[in-house]
XYZ file of C-alpha atoms in Angstrom:
534
model
C 16.121 49.410 101.265
C 19.566 50.379 102.465
C 21.498 53.535 101.751
C 23.578 51.827 99.057
C 20.665 52.090 96.637
C 19.368 55.535 97.489
C 19.437 57.918 94.491
C 20.998 60.746 96.493
C 24.079 58.567 96.971
C 24.277 58.151 93.206
C 23.990 61.894 92.619
C 27.036 62.531 94.761
C 29.013 60.248 92.460
C 28.681 62.646 89.508
C 32.094 63.881 90.536
C 33.471 60.390 89.960
C 32.799 60.562 86.253
C 29.104 59.944 85.641
C 27.234 61.983 83.079
C 24.061 63.765 84.130
C 22.039 61.792 81.600
C 23.300 58.533 83.117
C 22.324 59.693 86.592
C 18.864 60.869 85.529
C 18.297 57.558 83.758
C 19.358 55.689 86.871
C 17.140 57.781 89.178
C 14.149 57.243 86.875
C 14.769 53.479 86.878
C 15.166 53.487 90.637
C 11.911 55.388 91.196
C 10.040 53.027 88.883
C 11.398 50.087 90.845
C 10.682 51.787 94.201
C 7.039 52.634 93.430
C 6.453 49.123 92.122
C 7.124 48.084 95.757
C 10.281 46.228 94.871
C 8.835 43.967 92.218
C 11.405 42.323 90.010
C 14.841 40.978 90.801
C 16.188 43.903 92.775
C 16.973 47.581 92.565
C 18.720 48.881 89.446
C 22.472 49.336 89.577
C 24.470 52.317 88.411
C 26.246 51.763 85.092
C 30.051 51.879 85.111
C 31.462 55.415 85.353
C 32.555 57.156 82.181
C 35.983 56.060 81.044
C 39.017 58.212 81.782
C 42.706 57.382 81.296
C 45.892 59.398 81.826
C 49.158 58.434 80.170
C 52.490 60.265 80.285
C 55.682 60.097 78.221
C 59.093 61.578 79.084
C 61.344 64.073 77.389
C 64.854 63.081 76.342
C 68.456 64.097 75.940
C 70.683 62.422 73.349
C 74.123 62.573 74.938
C 75.864 60.557 72.251
C 75.038 59.800 68.612
C 73.811 63.070 67.113
C 73.251 62.811 63.333
C 74.860 59.358 63.067
C 71.812 57.831 64.752
C 69.998 58.553 61.484
C 71.708 55.529 59.907
C 71.925 51.892 60.926
C 73.897 50.414 62.645
C 75.056 53.593 64.437
C 73.958 53.925 68.031
C 72.388 56.712 70.027
C 72.698 56.955 73.809
C 69.503 58.631 74.919
C 68.372 59.375 78.458
C 64.721 59.893 79.348
C 63.933 62.671 81.791
C 61.596 63.398 84.662
C 59.878 66.059 82.539
C 56.783 64.538 80.962
C 53.890 65.173 78.605
C 50.442 64.047 79.772
C 47.448 62.987 77.713
C 44.140 62.614 79.537
C 41.552 60.852 77.370
C 38.018 60.605 78.710
C 34.390 60.328 77.705
C 32.731 63.740 77.817
C 30.023 63.939 80.484
C 27.346 65.933 78.691
C 28.060 65.733 74.969
C 26.590 63.218 72.550
C 27.477 62.681 68.915
C 24.600 62.766 66.485
C 25.887 60.558 63.663
C 28.257 57.668 63.020
C 31.316 59.863 63.435
C 33.336 60.002 66.645
C 34.039 63.562 67.740
C 37.284 64.404 69.555
C 37.563 67.557 71.627
C 41.249 68.335 72.145
C 42.090 70.858 74.858
C 45.531 72.379 75.402
C 45.233 74.734 78.378
C 48.827 75.953 78.074
C 48.107 77.284 74.584
C 44.521 78.331 75.377
C 43.412 76.046 72.554
C 40.325 73.880 72.050
C 40.022 72.010 68.756
C 37.277 69.706 67.503
C 37.860 66.818 65.111
C 35.434 64.298 63.628
C 36.536 60.761 62.752
C 34.530 59.177 59.933
C 35.168 55.403 59.736
C 33.560 55.159 56.309
C 36.227 57.302 54.634
C 39.548 55.968 53.312
C 42.668 55.843 55.442
C 44.286 59.270 55.618
C 41.135 61.252 54.915
C 38.958 60.065 57.784
C 39.750 63.018 60.097
C 38.196 66.435 59.636
C 38.762 69.456 61.842
C 35.306 70.859 62.551
C 36.362 73.810 64.701
C 37.352 76.908 62.761
C 40.051 78.437 64.940
C 43.643 77.268 65.269
C 45.656 74.278 64.122
C 47.791 71.656 65.827
C 49.447 69.492 63.171
C 50.892 67.045 65.706
C 47.459 66.319 67.149
C 45.721 66.180 63.785
C 48.352 63.932 62.209
C 48.269 61.621 65.225
C 44.489 61.246 64.978
C 44.702 60.793 61.193
C 47.153 57.881 61.453
C 46.335 56.272 64.815
C 42.531 56.062 64.680
C 42.297 53.878 61.524
C 44.876 51.538 63.091
C 42.771 51.326 66.254
C 39.656 50.702 64.161
C 41.427 47.903 62.293
C 42.474 46.315 65.609
C 39.202 46.484 67.587
C 36.533 47.327 64.991
C 34.304 50.370 64.786
C 31.771 48.834 67.132
C 34.503 48.448 69.705
C 35.443 52.108 69.337
C 31.820 53.219 69.703
C 31.347 50.994 72.737
C 34.397 52.524 74.407
C 33.080 56.085 74.149
C 29.378 55.150 74.467
C 28.509 57.305 71.479
C 29.781 60.432 73.215
C 32.437 63.012 72.474
C 35.955 61.898 73.406
C 37.684 64.681 75.337
C 41.475 64.866 75.223
C 43.515 67.194 77.448
C 47.208 67.603 76.666
C 49.686 69.205 79.041
C 53.478 69.347 79.206
C 55.803 70.009 82.122
C 57.409 73.437 82.263
C 60.879 72.144 81.364
C 59.866 71.574 77.732
C 59.570 75.326 77.201
C 61.886 78.127 78.178
C 60.594 79.914 81.272
C 63.209 82.663 81.318
C 60.753 85.424 80.378
C 58.315 84.224 83.035
C 61.012 84.358 85.699
C 62.050 87.858 84.640
C 58.449 89.102 84.613
C 57.956 87.823 88.156
C 61.235 89.312 89.359
C 62.739 85.898 90.073
C 66.347 84.886 89.539
C 67.267 82.528 86.714
C 67.846 79.482 88.889
C 66.738 75.888 89.252
C 64.935 76.657 92.512
C 63.028 79.534 90.913
C 62.001 77.321 87.988
C 60.841 74.616 90.391
C 58.702 77.171 92.251
C 56.571 77.991 89.182
C 53.099 76.427 89.014
C 52.949 73.303 86.823
C 51.863 73.429 83.173
C 52.627 77.107 82.655
C 52.271 78.939 79.331
C 55.355 78.763 77.076
C 57.514 81.734 76.178
C 57.298 82.888 72.565
C 60.033 84.314 70.373
C 59.599 87.689 68.698
C 58.556 85.907 65.477
C 55.773 84.050 67.313
C 57.606 80.722 67.557
C 57.658 78.777 70.799
C 60.860 78.972 72.866
C 61.650 75.303 73.438
C 64.468 73.732 75.419
C 65.166 70.803 73.081
C 63.768 68.041 75.291
C 61.655 66.468 72.532
C 58.287 68.085 73.219
C 56.691 66.986 69.928
C 57.763 63.359 70.363
C 56.578 63.256 73.992
C 53.267 64.892 73.013
C 52.595 62.450 70.174
C 53.685 59.408 72.187
C 51.538 60.296 75.203
C 48.560 60.924 72.916
C 49.033 57.611 71.098
C 49.401 55.802 74.430
C 46.276 57.508 75.744
C 44.201 56.632 72.662
C 45.329 53.001 72.558
C 44.562 52.653 76.274
C 41.215 54.436 76.106
C 40.003 52.239 73.239
C 41.252 49.075 75.009
C 43.793 48.192 72.360
C 46.251 47.937 75.235
C 45.589 47.547 78.965
C 47.340 49.837 81.423
C 46.461 49.524 85.088
C 46.947 52.426 87.489
C 50.642 53.256 87.779
C 51.633 50.486 85.352
C 54.288 50.544 82.639
C 53.988 48.853 79.258
C 54.616 45.197 78.608
C 57.110 44.490 75.787
C 54.297 43.797 73.301
C 52.360 46.899 74.333
C 55.524 49.004 74.062
C 56.168 47.690 70.553
C 52.669 48.637 69.425
C 52.773 52.120 70.976
C 56.271 52.672 69.602
C 55.391 51.747 66.025
C 52.187 53.777 65.928
C 53.816 56.789 67.585
C 56.750 56.662 65.158
C 54.315 56.659 62.230
C 52.332 59.594 63.657
C 55.404 61.648 64.506
C 57.088 61.071 61.144
C 53.878 62.033 59.348
C 53.538 65.202 61.412
C 57.148 66.188 60.704
C 56.892 65.423 57.030
C 59.898 63.105 57.046
C 61.041 59.763 58.443
C 63.579 60.727 61.096
C 65.777 58.561 63.289
C 63.020 58.082 65.868
C 65.255 58.086 68.952
C 63.061 60.708 70.631
C 59.876 58.660 70.230
C 61.699 55.489 71.255
C 62.900 57.056 74.509
C 59.393 58.415 75.136
C 58.119 54.823 74.971
C 60.940 52.737 76.456
C 62.871 55.196 78.617
C 66.679 55.487 78.744
C 68.369 53.254 76.203
C 70.983 52.482 73.631
C 69.109 52.918 70.378
C 69.557 51.717 66.805
C 66.955 53.047 64.414
C 64.342 51.164 62.361
C 64.523 50.857 58.588
C 62.556 53.672 56.912
C 60.980 51.111 54.566
C 58.449 50.207 57.270
C 56.844 53.626 56.872
C 57.552 54.526 53.248
C 54.286 54.340 51.346
C 52.313 53.800 54.555
C 51.883 57.434 55.540
C 49.277 59.700 53.949
C 50.286 62.526 51.666
C 49.916 66.091 52.934
C 46.394 66.199 51.460
C 45.442 62.969 53.285
C 45.515 60.720 50.227
C 47.152 57.285 50.378
C 47.334 54.422 47.890
C 46.993 51.793 50.620
C 44.003 50.690 52.670
C 43.776 51.016 56.420
C 44.171 47.243 56.715
C 47.394 47.225 54.702
C 48.822 50.144 56.647
C 47.886 48.618 60.005
C 49.594 45.350 59.140
C 52.787 47.156 58.157
C 52.875 49.494 61.145
C 51.894 46.929 63.776
C 54.326 44.319 62.452
C 57.745 43.611 63.942
C 60.409 46.139 63.002
C 64.212 45.899 63.058
C 64.897 48.692 65.578
C 67.090 47.780 68.549
C 66.452 49.017 72.091
C 68.716 48.101 75.003
C 67.743 49.556 78.404
C 70.463 51.751 79.853
C 71.097 53.604 83.109
C 73.811 56.067 83.995
C 76.173 55.142 86.842
C 74.540 56.247 90.087
C 77.248 58.804 90.862
C 76.997 60.587 87.490
C 74.272 63.214 87.113
C 73.159 64.849 83.878
C 72.400 68.577 84.080
C 70.593 70.417 81.288
C 70.922 74.110 80.588
C 68.309 76.255 78.839
C 69.935 78.886 76.647
C 66.605 80.047 75.190
C 67.756 79.696 71.608
C 66.061 77.233 69.314
C 67.226 75.576 66.113
C 65.585 74.362 62.941
C 66.581 70.722 63.369
C 65.153 69.368 60.054
C 67.113 71.888 57.971
C 70.305 71.180 59.942
C 69.891 67.453 59.415
C 69.315 67.802 55.667
C 72.469 69.917 55.288
C 74.595 67.402 57.212
C 73.289 64.492 55.149
C 73.952 66.421 51.942
C 77.541 67.051 53.071
C 78.036 63.354 53.850
C 76.674 62.341 50.461
C 78.743 64.824 48.492
C 81.849 65.008 50.691
C 83.582 61.937 49.337
C 86.014 59.789 51.304
C 87.014 62.584 53.644
C 83.424 62.994 54.837
C 82.982 59.231 55.158
C 86.170 58.875 57.216
C 85.074 61.616 59.635
C 81.602 60.079 59.872
C 83.004 56.618 60.677
C 85.517 57.990 63.170
C 82.716 59.744 65.037
C 80.637 56.553 64.998
C 83.490 54.572 66.545
C 84.043 57.269 69.160
C 80.372 57.217 70.136
C 80.386 53.438 70.468
C 83.527 53.585 72.590
C 81.932 56.185 74.889
C 78.807 54.079 75.339
C 80.795 50.923 76.090
C 82.688 52.606 78.926
C 79.523 54.224 80.310
C 77.756 50.873 80.235
C 80.699 49.152 81.926
C 80.798 51.745 84.707
C 77.036 51.458 85.231
C 77.304 47.703 85.696
C 80.048 47.968 88.310
C 78.953 48.178 91.938
C 80.611 49.417 95.087
C 82.566 52.235 93.445
C 80.360 55.207 94.266
C 82.479 56.370 97.202
C 85.646 56.207 95.082
C 83.952 58.205 92.331
C 82.610 60.888 94.677
C 86.093 61.359 96.150
C 87.128 62.618 92.688
C 84.414 65.291 92.474
C 87.030 68.008 93.001
C 89.068 66.927 89.955
C 89.110 69.163 86.879
C 88.725 67.275 83.579
C 89.301 70.231 81.249
C 91.419 69.359 78.175
C 91.024 65.677 79.006
C 92.333 64.522 75.634
C 95.674 66.181 76.331
C 96.210 64.315 79.593
C 98.044 61.026 79.927
C 95.826 58.069 80.741
C 97.730 56.099 83.336
C 97.286 54.315 86.609
C 94.219 52.304 87.506
C 90.943 52.421 89.373
C 88.164 54.986 89.281
C 90.420 57.976 88.618
C 91.646 56.378 85.401
C 88.105 55.321 84.420
C 86.671 58.814 84.834
C 89.538 60.448 82.963
C 89.050 57.856 80.224
C 85.338 58.713 80.123
C 86.126 62.425 79.922
C 88.537 61.764 77.053
C 86.000 59.724 75.118
C 83.251 62.310 75.513
C 85.701 65.046 74.555
C 86.664 63.188 71.394
C 83.027 62.657 70.386
C 82.318 66.339 70.995
C 85.338 67.428 68.924
C 84.459 65.179 66.001
C 80.807 66.255 66.023
C 81.950 69.872 65.978
C 84.179 69.026 62.999
C 81.145 67.605 61.182
C 79.300 70.866 61.759
C 82.206 72.924 60.444
C 82.605 70.731 57.367
C 78.861 70.802 56.619
C 78.540 74.512 57.434
C 75.946 73.737 60.086
C 76.001 75.353 63.592
C 76.022 72.065 65.517
C 78.192 73.643 68.213
C 77.973 77.403 67.605
C 80.713 79.646 68.931
C 78.535 80.805 71.821
C 77.823 77.231 72.859
C 81.459 76.227 72.415
C 82.614 78.935 74.804
C 79.980 77.963 77.379
C 80.892 74.268 77.148
C 84.607 75.008 77.567
C 83.730 77.176 80.564
C 81.662 74.332 82.022
C 84.558 71.896 81.724
C 86.604 74.136 84.041
C 84.202 73.351 86.894
C 85.565 70.655 89.261
C 83.683 67.393 88.957
C 82.345 67.990 85.414
C 83.506 65.053 83.277
C 81.657 65.940 80.062
C 79.747 68.763 78.400
C 78.134 68.998 74.996
C 75.218 69.959 72.811
C 72.481 67.305 72.874
C 70.961 65.712 69.801
C 71.352 67.783 66.648
C 72.998 70.606 68.587
C 72.390 74.250 67.764
C 71.111 76.846 70.178
C 68.481 74.801 72.049
C 70.341 73.639 75.130
C 73.532 72.184 76.551
C 74.181 69.240 78.840
C 76.883 68.396 81.350
C 77.701 65.231 83.280
C 78.790 65.756 86.881
C 80.231 63.572 89.627
C 77.787 63.769 92.536
C 75.582 66.526 93.905
C 78.386 68.898 94.925
C 79.650 69.126 91.347
C 76.090 69.781 90.186
C 75.814 72.705 92.608
C 79.154 74.125 91.469
C 78.104 73.891 87.828
C 74.772 75.612 88.425
C 76.543 78.401 90.272
C 79.038 78.755 87.430
C 76.235 78.960 84.879
C 74.512 81.671 86.907
C 77.730 83.714 86.710
C 78.224 83.246 82.957
C 78.235 86.731 81.444
C 78.146 86.199 77.668
C 74.619 84.813 77.278
C 71.865 83.637 79.566
C 71.860 80.010 80.690
C 69.532 78.510 83.270
C 69.857 75.002 84.680
C 66.630 73.051 84.306
C 65.262 71.259 87.375
C 64.605 68.021 85.479
C 66.810 64.977 86.082
C 67.246 61.773 84.138
C 64.620 59.152 84.921
C 64.726 55.794 83.194
C 60.948 55.252 83.020
C 59.233 55.477 79.631
C 55.512 55.715 78.888
C 53.219 54.763 81.774
C 49.799 55.272 83.323
C 50.193 58.436 85.373
C 46.819 59.617 86.668
C 48.042 60.296 90.219
C 50.933 62.567 89.207
C 48.746 64.343 86.661
C 45.979 65.028 89.186
C 48.470 66.444 91.677
C 50.053 68.753 89.101
C 46.756 69.808 87.528
C 45.458 70.834 90.958
C 48.452 73.167 91.374
C 48.425 74.525 87.826
C 47.779 78.215 87.493
C 44.883 79.564 85.467
C 45.981 81.956 82.757
């Protein structure tokens, strides 16, 4: 008969993703065929293994365009990072659903959380998700399921969704890299120094540090956007709305679909329609970004109680249609490295944004002039960065300037030619954008660059080879960034941060990485195998 058909061989393959019921059914069919002395057309074959997909999305740092990116046609220069959120979506091996609903079991090991949700396709859009486990809440997960699943149903039909999961529970595991959460308390508890090497030595997917009030100590890398985007990408891939082969990135059409759905889910979870640069970078990677018009989502998101005046079909058409956002891929010049520092603070970004927008609306011509001047400065900074990135053969010239100090760049005369002039020009442009953004914060009475951060940034600019330093995104107490010429300048900056006496700052091990959302089962498996149990 040949060993290929022997049931024991099939039993071994339970580790490859087969449910026990599938194996028992196969063994029974095989024995019936065997004891019939091979009558029929041949031995039964194993069914396909249970489906499992892993998708990851990166964190981000907005180095240029804070607040202004909220309005078209202002740009945001956003870099995606090597730190990623992972969503593993698979068919549960031993759990069957008992009715027409699809049950989702969402596991977050880092938060010791397991939540159960039931999707009822017969209910109206917005009210088709019900949490059926009693303990805990995760609004980002629930809102993503509430918005994304009806869109998937509209695209592939309920029968297609049922066929994908074979009538079983859909198990979702969500994990984020350590860089998304401050690890300073963990390092202190283990007696380790606050350094990049110590952070890199921690097991992957560790538990996050919590503030005294119970809030999570984040580092400002866009954890919620990366979580939602990876989950949307995982769901769309699992239900075959998009096809992602092992290690593959999205096609332009796939990226557009994931982007639009993820933007809708994230805006719904946050309770407002934001700029969306964080979701966009999680999908497309590093880019120059111009936001989408909010009209695409207004009226198409459920209310807080799940009610919505529109049908799932109407919402799907609006969300999956073509939007007016603009994404231009972007890479930093090879000799410039972005370094992020965790200051273990944390800011209420939505409240800061609302106060800045109120100031702009009520501040008259003076506010408008400052706003426009900052917009022009940001555009000028991006244009020079983009020009330097497109030039080739200048890396050696740039690295020879890694011992230069660019402190007080705006006060220096821009003269001469070549790379030295270009880098001083870049330092001046970043310095101007930083100064104007700080002026916006002062005028709006918002701590965009608080005094503590200001002192640390000025200190960072004294380090040779640092051409720029600032607060990313909306600013506040989350983190800082610096742009360094080459690896030696990076080392000097990290050493300087370790010696900073006024507050604690720890350089994160993550680096910029241009890749957006992708299939990432290999990296996930490697990290999950090393993850600590806690």
